[in-house]
């Protein structure tokens, strides 16, 4: 269980998709003045050094954020994403890549709260260090070393009934697939109106192929699914991943219809690159 370190994968194409969607969700949810609770069940280390050993060894960011650093003409949405990435870097220097916790911290307001769960002792230590000390101008942040799947229900519903739940497990253990579904069943029972965003890899294994179908069978009426493939099938590397959003903002689909072709053209490795976008309305 403790073999997975997200630093190997930081800033890859899957992170780009995940974090573009995370920012779109936060920007929408933060339009309302009522406090928002963000629960990040699988937080990682908070921020990654792309010059560090792990990232250098894998080189994965080259096929992700590495393709966006130098782009000048980006859409409003991708410019916004790049502005958030820039906010953890010195001007003109591209070195650090913010994970989902640092992205939430960059956007949330003092009245909001951020609950971070991370099991790996080394990443938990890095996360705790990154979030040590509370700044009054930032949201309240709670860093926790408990199992994020099990802990989720204890934080639902949020007192203001406004919440974004990010679920982003490694999926190296096949139980992660069933635990995502179980955590959502419990979460939805307590907080049916929350916005839930689940990242998933598109792999040949049965559990992976079945996960989106299982998510669609949850007791939900509104969902959106977006997948980005940077090339055709590849059994050795992750080349396709998706985000499944329960109770998505109404504008998310039309925004992604604009952004996804741009991501395909920026991150695609060849003519097999493509995206898939569907939602409860189109699939019924
Ligand atoms: N969400 C992060 C981001 O976007 O930057 C990346 C998270 S990474 C894909 C998954 C993380 O979950 C790993 O750091 C792993 O140690 C941690 N993890 C695995 N199982 C967990 C569990 N049951 N509860 C909390 N954290 C877990």
PDB file of C-alpha atoms and ligand atoms in Angstrom:
ATOM      1  CA  UNK A   1       0.000   0.000   0.000  1.00  0.00           C
ATOM      2  CA  UNK A   2       2.841   2.361   0.787  1.00  0.00           C
ATOM      3  CA  UNK A   3       4.697   1.889  -2.497  1.00  0.00           C
ATOM      4  CA  UNK A   4       2.764   4.662  -4.251  1.00  0.00           C
ATOM      5  CA  UNK A   5       4.299   8.152  -4.227  1.00  0.00           C
ATOM      6  CA  UNK A   6       2.434  10.761  -6.199  1.00  0.00           C
ATOM      7  CA  UNK A   7       5.667  12.751  -6.701  1.00  0.00           C
ATOM      8  CA  UNK A   8       6.481  10.333  -9.563  1.00  0.00           C
ATOM      9  CA  UNK A   9       3.343  11.398 -11.386  1.00  0.00           C
ATOM     10  CA  UNK A  10       3.026  15.066 -10.391  1.00  0.00           C
ATOM     11  CA  UNK A  11       2.106  17.341 -13.274  1.00  0.00           C
ATOM     12  CA  UNK A  12       1.445  14.526 -15.747  1.00  0.00           C
ATOM     13  CA  UNK A  13      -1.473  14.625 -18.204  1.00  0.00           C
ATOM     14  CA  UNK A  14      -3.806  13.042 -15.624  1.00  0.00           C
ATOM     15  CA  UNK A  15      -2.940  15.730 -13.066  1.00  0.00           C
ATOM     16  CA  UNK A  16      -3.579  18.425 -15.663  1.00  0.00           C
ATOM     17  CA  UNK A  17      -7.062  17.091 -16.371  1.00  0.00           C
ATOM     18  CA  UNK A  18      -7.826  16.549 -12.677  1.00  0.00           C
ATOM     19  CA  UNK A  19      -6.662  19.982 -11.593  1.00  0.00           C
ATOM     20  CA  UNK A  20      -8.265  21.879 -14.476  1.00  0.00           C
ATOM     21  CA  UNK A  21     -11.578  20.322 -13.401  1.00  0.00           C
ATOM     22  CA  UNK A  22     -10.838  20.993  -9.696  1.00  0.00           C
ATOM     23  CA  UNK A  23     -10.273  24.696 -10.426  1.00  0.00           C
ATOM     24  CA  UNK A  24     -13.429  24.956 -12.566  1.00  0.00           C
ATOM     25  CA  UNK A  25     -15.427  23.386  -9.718  1.00  0.00           C
ATOM     26  CA  UNK A  26     -13.922  25.615  -7.039  1.00  0.00           C
ATOM     27  CA  UNK A  27     -14.351  28.784  -9.086  1.00  0.00           C
ATOM     28  CA  UNK A  28     -18.013  27.974  -9.546  1.00  0.00           C
ATOM     29  CA  UNK A  29     -18.704  26.936  -5.947  1.00  0.00           C
ATOM     30  CA  UNK A  30     -16.893  29.993  -4.565  1.00  0.00           C
ATOM     31  CA  UNK A  31     -19.227  32.374  -6.346  1.00  0.00           C
ATOM     32  CA  UNK A  32     -21.646  31.984  -3.432  1.00  0.00           C
ATOM     33  CA  UNK A  33     -20.805  33.720  -0.139  1.00  0.00           C
ATOM     34  CA  UNK A  34     -21.694  30.779   2.150  1.00  0.00           C
ATOM     35  CA  UNK A  35     -18.661  28.918   3.515  1.00  0.00           C
ATOM     36  CA  UNK A  36     -17.508  25.901   1.536  1.00  0.00           C
ATOM     37  CA  UNK A  37     -16.026  22.742   3.062  1.00  0.00           C
ATOM     38  CA  UNK A  38     -13.523  20.938   0.812  1.00  0.00           C
ATOM     39  CA  UNK A  39     -12.676  17.348   1.742  1.00  0.00           C
ATOM     40  CA  UNK A  40      -9.671  15.854  -0.039  1.00  0.00           C
ATOM     41  CA  UNK A  41      -9.722  12.149   0.887  1.00  0.00           C
ATOM     42  CA  UNK A  42      -6.376  11.351  -0.804  1.00  0.00           C
ATOM     43  CA  UNK A  43      -4.300  14.498  -0.519  1.00  0.00           C
ATOM     44  CA  UNK A  44      -0.715  13.485  -1.367  1.00  0.00           C
ATOM     45  CA  UNK A  45       2.186  15.682  -0.243  1.00  0.00           C
ATOM     46  CA  UNK A  46       0.477  18.975  -1.136  1.00  0.00           C
ATOM     47  CA  UNK A  47       3.053  20.252  -3.593  1.00  0.00           C
ATOM     48  CA  UNK A  48       5.759  18.598  -5.726  1.00  0.00           C
ATOM     49  CA  UNK A  49       9.242  19.691  -6.729  1.00  0.00           C
ATOM     50  CA  UNK A  50       9.575  18.804 -10.399  1.00  0.00           C
ATOM     51  CA  UNK A  51      13.357  19.125 -10.051  1.00  0.00           C
ATOM     52  CA  UNK A  52      13.278  16.512  -7.268  1.00  0.00           C
ATOM     53  CA  UNK A  53      14.467  12.917  -7.671  1.00  0.00           C
ATOM     54  CA  UNK A  54      11.052  11.280  -8.067  1.00  0.00           C
ATOM     55  CA  UNK A  55       9.769  13.658 -10.740  1.00  0.00           C
ATOM     56  CA  UNK A  56      13.080  13.694 -12.585  1.00  0.00           C
ATOM     57  CA  UNK A  57      13.248   9.910 -12.607  1.00  0.00           C
ATOM     58  CA  UNK A  58       9.789   9.446 -14.121  1.00  0.00           C
ATOM     59  CA  UNK A  59       9.846  12.492 -16.394  1.00  0.00           C
ATOM     60  CA  UNK A  60       6.028  12.272 -16.501  1.00  0.00           C
ATOM     61  CA  UNK A  61       5.444  16.010 -16.230  1.00  0.00           C
ATOM     62  CA  UNK A  62       7.018  16.452 -19.686  1.00  0.00           C
ATOM     63  CA  UNK A  63       3.817  15.030 -21.213  1.00  0.00           C
ATOM     64  CA  UNK A  64       1.645  17.148 -18.949  1.00  0.00           C
ATOM     65  CA  UNK A  65       2.355  20.541 -17.449  1.00  0.00           C
ATOM     66  CA  UNK A  66       5.672  20.612 -19.371  1.00  0.00           C
ATOM     67  CA  UNK A  67       3.704  21.150 -22.575  1.00  0.00           C
ATOM     68  CA  UNK A  68       1.836  24.126 -21.145  1.00  0.00           C
ATOM     69  CA  UNK A  69       4.630  26.133 -19.485  1.00  0.00           C
ATOM     70  CA  UNK A  70       5.643  27.873 -22.711  1.00  0.00           C
ATOM     71  CA  UNK A  71       2.235  28.286 -24.339  1.00  0.00           C
ATOM     72  CA  UNK A  72       1.296  31.904 -24.913  1.00  0.00           C
ATOM     73  CA  UNK A  73      -2.207  31.719 -26.380  1.00  0.00           C
ATOM     74  CA  UNK A  74      -4.356  29.748 -23.973  1.00  0.00           C
ATOM     75  CA  UNK A  75      -8.090  29.950 -23.357  1.00  0.00           C
ATOM     76  CA  UNK A  76      -9.356  31.855 -20.323  1.00  0.00           C
ATOM     77  CA  UNK A  77      -9.806  28.560 -18.449  1.00  0.00           C
ATOM     78  CA  UNK A  78      -6.302  27.238 -19.120  1.00  0.00           C
ATOM     79  CA  UNK A  79      -4.814  30.675 -18.397  1.00  0.00           C
ATOM     80  CA  UNK A  80      -6.588  30.526 -15.052  1.00  0.00           C
ATOM     81  CA  UNK A  81      -5.129  27.037 -14.437  1.00  0.00           C
ATOM     82  CA  UNK A  82      -1.632  28.261 -15.331  1.00  0.00           C
ATOM     83  CA  UNK A  83      -2.041  31.284 -13.039  1.00  0.00           C
ATOM     84  CA  UNK A  84      -2.747  28.909 -10.130  1.00  0.00           C
ATOM     85  CA  UNK A  85       0.341  26.832 -11.033  1.00  0.00           C
ATOM     86  CA  UNK A  86       2.398  30.034 -11.279  1.00  0.00           C
ATOM     87  CA  UNK A  87       1.266  31.120  -7.818  1.00  0.00           C
ATOM     88  CA  UNK A  88       3.492  28.462  -6.180  1.00  0.00           C
ATOM     89  CA  UNK A  89       6.494  29.362  -8.329  1.00  0.00           C
ATOM     90  CA  UNK A  90       8.859  32.336  -8.404  1.00  0.00           C
ATOM     91  CA  UNK A  91       8.144  34.702 -11.312  1.00  0.00           C
ATOM     92  CA  UNK A  92       9.290  33.193 -14.589  1.00  0.00           C
ATOM     93  CA  UNK A  93      10.518  29.976 -12.942  1.00  0.00           C
ATOM     94  CA  UNK A  94       8.702  26.672 -13.460  1.00  0.00           C
ATOM     95  CA  UNK A  95       9.736  24.255 -10.769  1.00  0.00           C
ATOM     96  CA  UNK A  96       6.932  23.389  -8.358  1.00  0.00           C
ATOM     97  CA  UNK A  97       3.647  21.728  -9.173  1.00  0.00           C
ATOM     98  CA  UNK A  98       0.800  22.215  -6.695  1.00  0.00           C
ATOM     99  CA  UNK A  99      -1.172  19.112  -5.760  1.00  0.00           C
ATOM    100  CA  UNK A 100      -4.884  19.261  -5.048  1.00  0.00           C
ATOM    101  CA  UNK A 101      -4.316  20.592  -1.459  1.00  0.00           C
ATOM    102  CA  UNK A 102      -2.201  23.561  -2.593  1.00  0.00           C
ATOM    103  CA  UNK A 103      -4.689  24.301  -5.375  1.00  0.00           C
ATOM    104  CA  UNK A 104      -7.576  24.378  -2.888  1.00  0.00           C
ATOM    105  CA  UNK A 105      -5.569  26.566  -0.521  1.00  0.00           C
ATOM    106  CA  UNK A 106      -4.819  29.028  -3.334  1.00  0.00           C
ATOM    107  CA  UNK A 107      -8.517  29.490  -4.090  1.00  0.00           C
ATOM    108  CA  UNK A 108     -10.408  29.086  -0.815  1.00  0.00           C
ATOM    109  CA  UNK A 109     -11.423  32.036   1.367  1.00  0.00           C
ATOM    110  CA  UNK A 110     -10.816  32.492   5.111  1.00  0.00           C
ATOM    111  CA  UNK A 111     -14.394  31.398   5.891  1.00  0.00           C
ATOM    112  CA  UNK A 112     -13.954  28.086   4.025  1.00  0.00           C
ATOM    113  CA  UNK A 113     -12.325  24.944   5.384  1.00  0.00           C
ATOM    114  CA  UNK A 114     -10.048  22.305   3.883  1.00  0.00           C
ATOM    115  CA  UNK A 115      -9.834  18.764   5.274  1.00  0.00           C
ATOM    116  CA  UNK A 116      -6.868  16.767   3.985  1.00  0.00           C
ATOM    117  CA  UNK A 117      -6.361  13.017   4.470  1.00  0.00           C
ATOM    118  CA  UNK A 118      -3.111  11.246   3.666  1.00  0.00           C
ATOM    119  CA  UNK A 119      -2.028   7.772   4.808  1.00  0.00           C
ATOM    120  CA  UNK A 120       1.568   7.565   3.599  1.00  0.00           C
ATOM    121  CA  UNK A 121       3.811   8.591   6.535  1.00  0.00           C
ATOM    122  CA  UNK A 122       6.363  10.410   4.341  1.00  0.00           C
ATOM    123  CA  UNK A 123       3.749  12.306   2.320  1.00  0.00           C
ATOM    124  CA  UNK A 124       1.805  13.049   5.512  1.00  0.00           C
ATOM    125  CA  UNK A 125       4.950  14.609   7.004  1.00  0.00           C
ATOM    126  CA  UNK A 126       5.489  16.727   3.877  1.00  0.00           C
ATOM    127  CA  UNK A 127       1.825  17.740   3.823  1.00  0.00           C
ATOM    128  CA  UNK A 128       1.862  18.685   7.512  1.00  0.00           C
ATOM    129  CA  UNK A 129       4.992  20.784   6.968  1.00  0.00           C
ATOM    130  CA  UNK A 130       3.491  22.504   3.933  1.00  0.00           C
ATOM    131  CA  UNK A 131       0.380  23.410   5.913  1.00  0.00           C
ATOM    132  CA  UNK A 132       2.035  24.168   9.269  1.00  0.00           C
ATOM    133  CA  UNK A 133       0.918  27.452  10.802  1.00  0.00           C
ATOM    134  CA  UNK A 134      -2.419  29.017  10.107  1.00  0.00           C
ATOM    135  CA  UNK A 135      -2.657  32.230   8.177  1.00  0.00           C
ATOM    136  CA  UNK A 136      -5.731  34.322   8.938  1.00  0.00           C
ATOM    137  CA  UNK A 137      -6.055  35.223   5.273  1.00  0.00           C
ATOM    138  CA  UNK A 138      -6.357  31.549   4.334  1.00  0.00           C
ATOM    139  CA  UNK A 139      -8.962  28.848   4.938  1.00  0.00           C
ATOM    140  CA  UNK A 140      -8.809  26.680   8.046  1.00  0.00           C
ATOM    141  CA  UNK A 141      -6.841  23.583   7.095  1.00  0.00           C
ATOM    142  CA  UNK A 142      -7.020  20.230   8.904  1.00  0.00           C
ATOM    143  CA  UNK A 143      -4.324  17.695   8.011  1.00  0.00           C
ATOM    144  CA  UNK A 144      -5.150  14.138   9.012  1.00  0.00           C
ATOM    145  CA  UNK A 145      -3.317  10.813   8.790  1.00  0.00           C
ATOM    146  CA  UNK A 146      -6.472   8.712   8.823  1.00  0.00           C
ATOM    147  CA  UNK A 147      -7.949   6.628   6.035  1.00  0.00           C
ATOM    148  CA  UNK A 148      -9.772   9.145   3.832  1.00  0.00           C
ATOM    149  CA  UNK A 149     -12.364   6.625   2.615  1.00  0.00           C
ATOM    150  CA  UNK A 150     -13.399   5.739   6.159  1.00  0.00           C
ATOM    151  CA  UNK A 151     -13.242   9.295   7.499  1.00  0.00           C
ATOM    152  CA  UNK A 152     -15.320  10.945   4.780  1.00  0.00           C
ATOM    153  CA  UNK A 153     -18.734  10.246   6.275  1.00  0.00           C
ATOM    154  CA  UNK A 154     -17.754  11.813   9.614  1.00  0.00           C
ATOM    155  CA  UNK A 155     -17.437  15.214   7.882  1.00  0.00           C
ATOM    156  CA  UNK A 156     -20.782  15.050   6.097  1.00  0.00           C
ATOM    157  CA  UNK A 157     -22.933  16.990   5.798  1.00  0.00           C
ATOM    158  CA  UNK A 158     -20.973  20.246   6.154  1.00  0.00           C
ATOM    159  CA  UNK A 159     -22.681  22.741   8.518  1.00  0.00           C
ATOM    160  CA  UNK A 160     -23.464  25.131   5.648  1.00  0.00           C
ATOM    161  CA  UNK A 161     -24.539  22.241   3.380  1.00  0.00           C
ATOM    162  CA  UNK A 162     -21.962  23.362   0.840  1.00  0.00           C
ATOM    163  CA  UNK A 163     -19.161  20.965   0.075  1.00  0.00           C
ATOM    164  CA  UNK A 164     -16.739  19.703  -2.548  1.00  0.00           C
ATOM    165  CA  UNK A 165     -15.397  16.194  -2.025  1.00  0.00           C
ATOM    166  CA  UNK A 166     -12.292  15.196  -3.992  1.00  0.00           C
ATOM    167  CA  UNK A 167     -11.567  11.458  -4.188  1.00  0.00           C
ATOM    168  CA  UNK A 168      -8.253  10.578  -5.825  1.00  0.00           C
ATOM    169  CA  UNK A 169      -6.851   7.207  -4.692  1.00  0.00           C
ATOM    170  CA  UNK A 170      -3.796   5.528  -6.268  1.00  0.00           C
ATOM    171  CA  UNK A 171      -5.856   2.484  -7.488  1.00  0.00           C
ATOM    172  CA  UNK A 172      -2.734   0.323  -7.172  1.00  0.00           C
ATOM    173  CA  UNK A 173      -4.686  -1.823  -4.756  1.00  0.00           C
ATOM    174  CA  UNK A 174      -7.770  -3.094  -6.608  1.00  0.00           C
ATOM    175  CA  UNK A 175      -9.834  -2.576  -3.447  1.00  0.00           C
ATOM    176  CA  UNK A 176      -9.619   1.169  -4.120  1.00  0.00           C
ATOM    177  CA  UNK A 177     -12.231   0.718  -6.870  1.00  0.00           C
ATOM    178  CA  UNK A 178     -14.816  -0.822  -4.556  1.00  0.00           C
ATOM    179  CA  UNK A 179     -13.895   1.505  -1.715  1.00  0.00           C
ATOM    180  CA  UNK A 180     -14.602   4.556  -3.912  1.00  0.00           C
ATOM    181  CA  UNK A 181     -18.110   3.251  -4.560  1.00  0.00           C
ATOM    182  CA  UNK A 182     -18.691   2.351  -0.915  1.00  0.00           C
ATOM    183  CA  UNK A 183     -17.440   5.750   0.331  1.00  0.00           C
ATOM    184  CA  UNK A 184     -19.762   7.473  -2.141  1.00  0.00           C
ATOM    185  CA  UNK A 185     -22.746   5.371  -1.090  1.00  0.00           C
ATOM    186  CA  UNK A 186     -22.159   6.399   2.520  1.00  0.00           C
ATOM    187  CA  UNK A 187     -21.366   9.995   1.621  1.00  0.00           C
ATOM    188  CA  UNK A 188     -24.440  10.451  -0.562  1.00  0.00           C
ATOM    189  CA  UNK A 189     -26.656   9.032   2.181  1.00  0.00           C
ATOM    190  CA  UNK A 190     -25.555  11.873   4.443  1.00  0.00           C
ATOM    191  CA  UNK A 191     -25.031  14.603   1.866  1.00  0.00           C
ATOM    192  CA  UNK A 192     -26.893  13.947  -1.360  1.00  0.00           C
ATOM    193  CA  UNK A 193     -26.506  17.503  -2.671  1.00  0.00           C
ATOM    194  CA  UNK A 194     -22.706  17.726  -2.359  1.00  0.00           C
ATOM    195  CA  UNK A 195     -20.415  18.005  -5.344  1.00  0.00           C
ATOM    196  CA  UNK A 196     -18.179  14.924  -5.553  1.00  0.00           C
ATOM    197  CA  UNK A 197     -15.232  14.718  -7.981  1.00  0.00           C
ATOM    198  CA  UNK A 198     -13.626  11.323  -8.493  1.00  0.00           C
ATOM    199  CA  UNK A 199     -10.458  10.823 -10.521  1.00  0.00           C
ATOM    200  CA  UNK A 200      -9.950   7.409 -12.138  1.00  0.00           C
ATOM    201  CA  UNK A 201      -7.398   5.766 -14.452  1.00  0.00           C
ATOM    202  CA  UNK A 202      -8.574   4.082 -17.666  1.00  0.00           C
ATOM    203  CA  UNK A 203      -6.721   0.775 -17.612  1.00  0.00           C
ATOM    204  CA  UNK A 204      -7.325  -2.608 -19.191  1.00  0.00           C
ATOM    205  CA  UNK A 205      -8.131  -4.237 -15.839  1.00  0.00           C
ATOM    206  CA  UNK A 206     -11.737  -5.202 -15.220  1.00  0.00           C
ATOM    207  CA  UNK A 207     -12.185  -3.049 -12.107  1.00  0.00           C
ATOM    208  CA  UNK A 208     -11.033   0.019 -14.013  1.00  0.00           C
ATOM    209  CA  UNK A 209     -13.348  -0.525 -16.969  1.00  0.00           C
ATOM    210  CA  UNK A 210     -16.303  -1.117 -14.641  1.00  0.00           C
ATOM    211  CA  UNK A 211     -15.826   1.830 -12.282  1.00  0.00           C
ATOM    212  CA  UNK A 212     -17.614   4.508 -14.373  1.00  0.00           C
ATOM    213  CA  UNK A 213     -20.594   2.151 -14.812  1.00  0.00           C
ATOM    214  CA  UNK A 214     -20.725   1.511 -11.084  1.00  0.00           C
ATOM    215  CA  UNK A 215     -20.608   5.246 -10.402  1.00  0.00           C
ATOM    216  CA  UNK A 216     -23.526   5.821 -12.775  1.00  0.00           C
ATOM    217  CA  UNK A 217     -25.567   3.237 -10.849  1.00  0.00           C
ATOM    218  CA  UNK A 218     -25.226   5.189  -7.574  1.00  0.00           C
ATOM    219  CA  UNK A 219     -28.437   6.874  -6.342  1.00  0.00           C
ATOM    220  CA  UNK A 220     -27.677  10.080  -8.252  1.00  0.00           C
ATOM    221  CA  UNK A 221     -29.536  11.988 -10.919  1.00  0.00           C
ATOM    222  CA  UNK A 222     -26.883  14.399 -12.089  1.00  0.00           C
ATOM    223  CA  UNK A 223     -23.357  13.502 -13.121  1.00  0.00           C
ATOM    224  CA  UNK A 224     -20.707  14.382 -15.693  1.00  0.00           C
ATOM    225  CA  UNK A 225     -17.869  12.224 -16.968  1.00  0.00           C
ATOM    226  CA  UNK A 226     -14.839  13.524 -18.844  1.00  0.00           C
ATOM    227  CA  UNK A 227     -11.890  11.499 -20.085  1.00  0.00           C
ATOM    228  CA  UNK A 228      -8.657  12.561 -21.778  1.00  0.00           C
ATOM    229  CA  UNK A 229      -6.587  10.097 -23.821  1.00  0.00           C
ATOM    230  CA  UNK A 230      -3.213  11.436 -24.966  1.00  0.00           C
ATOM    231  CA  UNK A 231      -2.752   8.542 -27.399  1.00  0.00           C
ATOM    232  CA  UNK A 232      -4.303   5.176 -28.309  1.00  0.00           C
ATOM    233  CA  UNK A 233      -4.186   2.077 -26.125  1.00  0.00           C
ATOM    234  CA  UNK A 234      -0.923   1.448 -24.316  1.00  0.00           C
ATOM    235  CA  UNK A 235      -0.594  -1.416 -21.883  1.00  0.00           C
ATOM    236  CA  UNK A 236       2.598  -0.118 -20.279  1.00  0.00           C
ATOM    237  CA  UNK A 237       1.778   3.499 -19.454  1.00  0.00           C
ATOM    238  CA  UNK A 238      -1.211   5.415 -18.215  1.00  0.00           C
ATOM    239  CA  UNK A 239      -2.377   7.317 -21.283  1.00  0.00           C
ATOM    240  CA  UNK A 240      -6.019   7.897 -20.424  1.00  0.00           C
ATOM    241  CA  UNK A 241      -7.844   9.004 -17.292  1.00  0.00           C
ATOM    242  CA  UNK A 242     -11.107  10.537 -16.287  1.00  0.00           C
ATOM    243  CA  UNK A 243     -12.988  12.658 -13.825  1.00  0.00           C
ATOM    244  CA  UNK A 244     -16.490  11.724 -12.718  1.00  0.00           C
ATOM    245  CA  UNK A 245     -18.386  14.602 -11.128  1.00  0.00           C
ATOM    246  CA  UNK A 246     -21.571  14.057  -9.142  1.00  0.00           C
ATOM    247  CA  UNK A 247     -23.865  17.103  -8.966  1.00  0.00           C
ATOM    248  CA  UNK A 248     -21.710  19.133 -11.370  1.00  0.00           C
ATOM    249  CA  UNK A 249     -22.281  22.879 -11.797  1.00  0.00           C
ATOM    250  CA  UNK A 250     -24.550  23.446 -14.785  1.00  0.00           C
ATOM    251  CA  UNK A 251     -21.822  25.344 -16.668  1.00  0.00           C
ATOM    252  CA  UNK A 252     -19.226  22.597 -16.369  1.00  0.00           C
ATOM    253  CA  UNK A 253     -20.250  20.702 -19.486  1.00  0.00           C
ATOM    254  CA  UNK A 254     -20.255  23.709 -21.814  1.00  0.00           C
ATOM    255  CA  UNK A 255     -16.939  24.900 -20.367  1.00  0.00           C
ATOM    256  CA  UNK A 256     -15.337  21.489 -20.899  1.00  0.00           C
ATOM    257  CA  UNK A 257     -16.686  21.394 -24.458  1.00  0.00           C
ATOM    258  CA  UNK A 258     -14.425  24.406 -25.057  1.00  0.00           C
ATOM    259  CA  UNK A 259     -11.438  23.296 -22.972  1.00  0.00           C
ATOM    260  CA  UNK A 260     -11.114  19.604 -23.871  1.00  0.00           C
ATOM    261  CA  UNK A 261     -10.295  20.058 -27.604  1.00  0.00           C
ATOM    262  CA  UNK A 262      -7.605  22.510 -26.504  1.00  0.00           C
ATOM    263  CA  UNK A 263      -6.177  19.978 -24.025  1.00  0.00           C
ATOM    264  CA  UNK A 264      -6.216  17.273 -26.690  1.00  0.00           C
ATOM    265  CA  UNK A 265      -4.305  19.494 -29.087  1.00  0.00           C
ATOM    266  CA  UNK A 266      -1.790  20.577 -26.395  1.00  0.00           C
ATOM    267  CA  UNK A 267      -1.219  17.195 -24.733  1.00  0.00           C
ATOM    268  CA  UNK A 268      -2.026  14.732 -27.516  1.00  0.00           C
ATOM    269  CA  UNK A 269       0.918  12.618 -28.651  1.00  0.00           C
ATOM    270  CA  UNK A 270      -0.589  11.612 -31.982  1.00  0.00           C
ATOM    271  CA  UNK A 271      -3.853  11.459 -33.935  1.00  0.00           C
ATOM    272  CA  UNK A 272      -5.265   8.851 -31.497  1.00  0.00           C
ATOM    273  CA  UNK A 273      -5.523  11.510 -28.792  1.00  0.00           C
ATOM    274  CA  UNK A 274      -9.121  12.368 -27.957  1.00  0.00           C
ATOM    275  CA  UNK A 275     -11.575  13.228 -25.222  1.00  0.00           C
ATOM    276  CA  UNK A 276     -14.939  11.865 -24.138  1.00  0.00           C
ATOM    277  CA  UNK A 277     -17.556  13.983 -22.414  1.00  0.00           C
ATOM    278  CA  UNK A 278     -20.913  12.686 -21.304  1.00  0.00           C
ATOM    279  CA  UNK A 279     -23.474  13.427 -18.656  1.00  0.00           C
ATOM    280  CA  UNK A 280     -26.713  12.160 -17.193  1.00  0.00           C
ATOM    281  CA  UNK A 281     -28.787  14.039 -19.780  1.00  0.00           C
ATOM    282  CA  UNK A 282     -26.978  12.710 -22.855  1.00  0.00           C
ATOM    283  CA  UNK A 283     -26.779   9.122 -21.651  1.00  0.00           C
ATOM    284  CA  UNK A 284     -30.440   8.727 -20.691  1.00  0.00           C
TER     285      UNK A 284
HETATM  286  N1  LIG B   1      -4.910  14.320  -4.740  1.00  0.00           N
HETATM  287  C1  LIG B   1      -3.474  14.503  -4.933  1.00  0.00           C
HETATM  288  C2  LIG B   1      -3.262  15.557  -5.987  1.00  0.00           C
HETATM  289  O1  LIG B   1      -4.152  15.771  -6.817  1.00  0.00           O
HETATM  290  O2  LIG B   1      -2.221  16.199  -5.967  1.00  0.00           O
HETATM  291  C3  LIG B   1      -2.792  13.232  -5.319  1.00  0.00           C
HETATM  292  C4  LIG B   1      -3.141  12.049  -4.489  1.00  0.00           C
HETATM  293  S1  LIG B   1      -2.361  10.553  -4.942  1.00  0.00           S
HETATM  294  C5  LIG B   1      -3.097  10.115  -6.435  1.00  0.00           C
HETATM  295  C6  LIG B   1      -3.109   9.440  -3.805  1.00  0.00           C
HETATM  296  C7  LIG B   1      -2.608   9.599  -2.382  1.00  0.00           C
HETATM  297  O3  LIG B   1      -3.480   8.892  -1.506  1.00  0.00           O
HETATM  298  C8  LIG B   1      -1.216   9.022  -2.122  1.00  0.00           C
HETATM  299  O4  LIG B   1      -0.404  10.023  -1.583  1.00  0.00           O
HETATM  300  C9  LIG B   1      -1.446   7.876  -1.115  1.00  0.00           C
HETATM  301  O5  LIG B   1      -0.405   7.747  -0.167  1.00  0.00           O
HETATM  302  C10 LIG B   1      -2.722   8.308  -0.455  1.00  0.00           C
HETATM  303  N2  LIG B   1      -3.581   7.241   0.088  1.00  0.00           N
HETATM  304  C11 LIG B   1      -3.716   5.951  -0.334  1.00  0.00           C
HETATM  305  N3  LIG B   1      -4.733   5.339   0.306  1.00  0.00           N
HETATM  306  C12 LIG B   1      -5.255   6.260   1.173  1.00  0.00           C
HETATM  307  C13 LIG B   1      -6.353   6.253   2.086  1.00  0.00           C
HETATM  308  N4  LIG B   1      -7.112   5.161   2.228  1.00  0.00           N
HETATM  309  N5  LIG B   1      -6.610   7.381   2.785  1.00  0.00           N
HETATM  310  C14 LIG B   1      -5.844   8.503   2.622  1.00  0.00           C
HETATM  311  N6  LIG B   1      -4.805   8.565   1.768  1.00  0.00           N
HETATM  312  C15 LIG B   1      -4.519   7.472   1.041  1.00  0.00           C
END
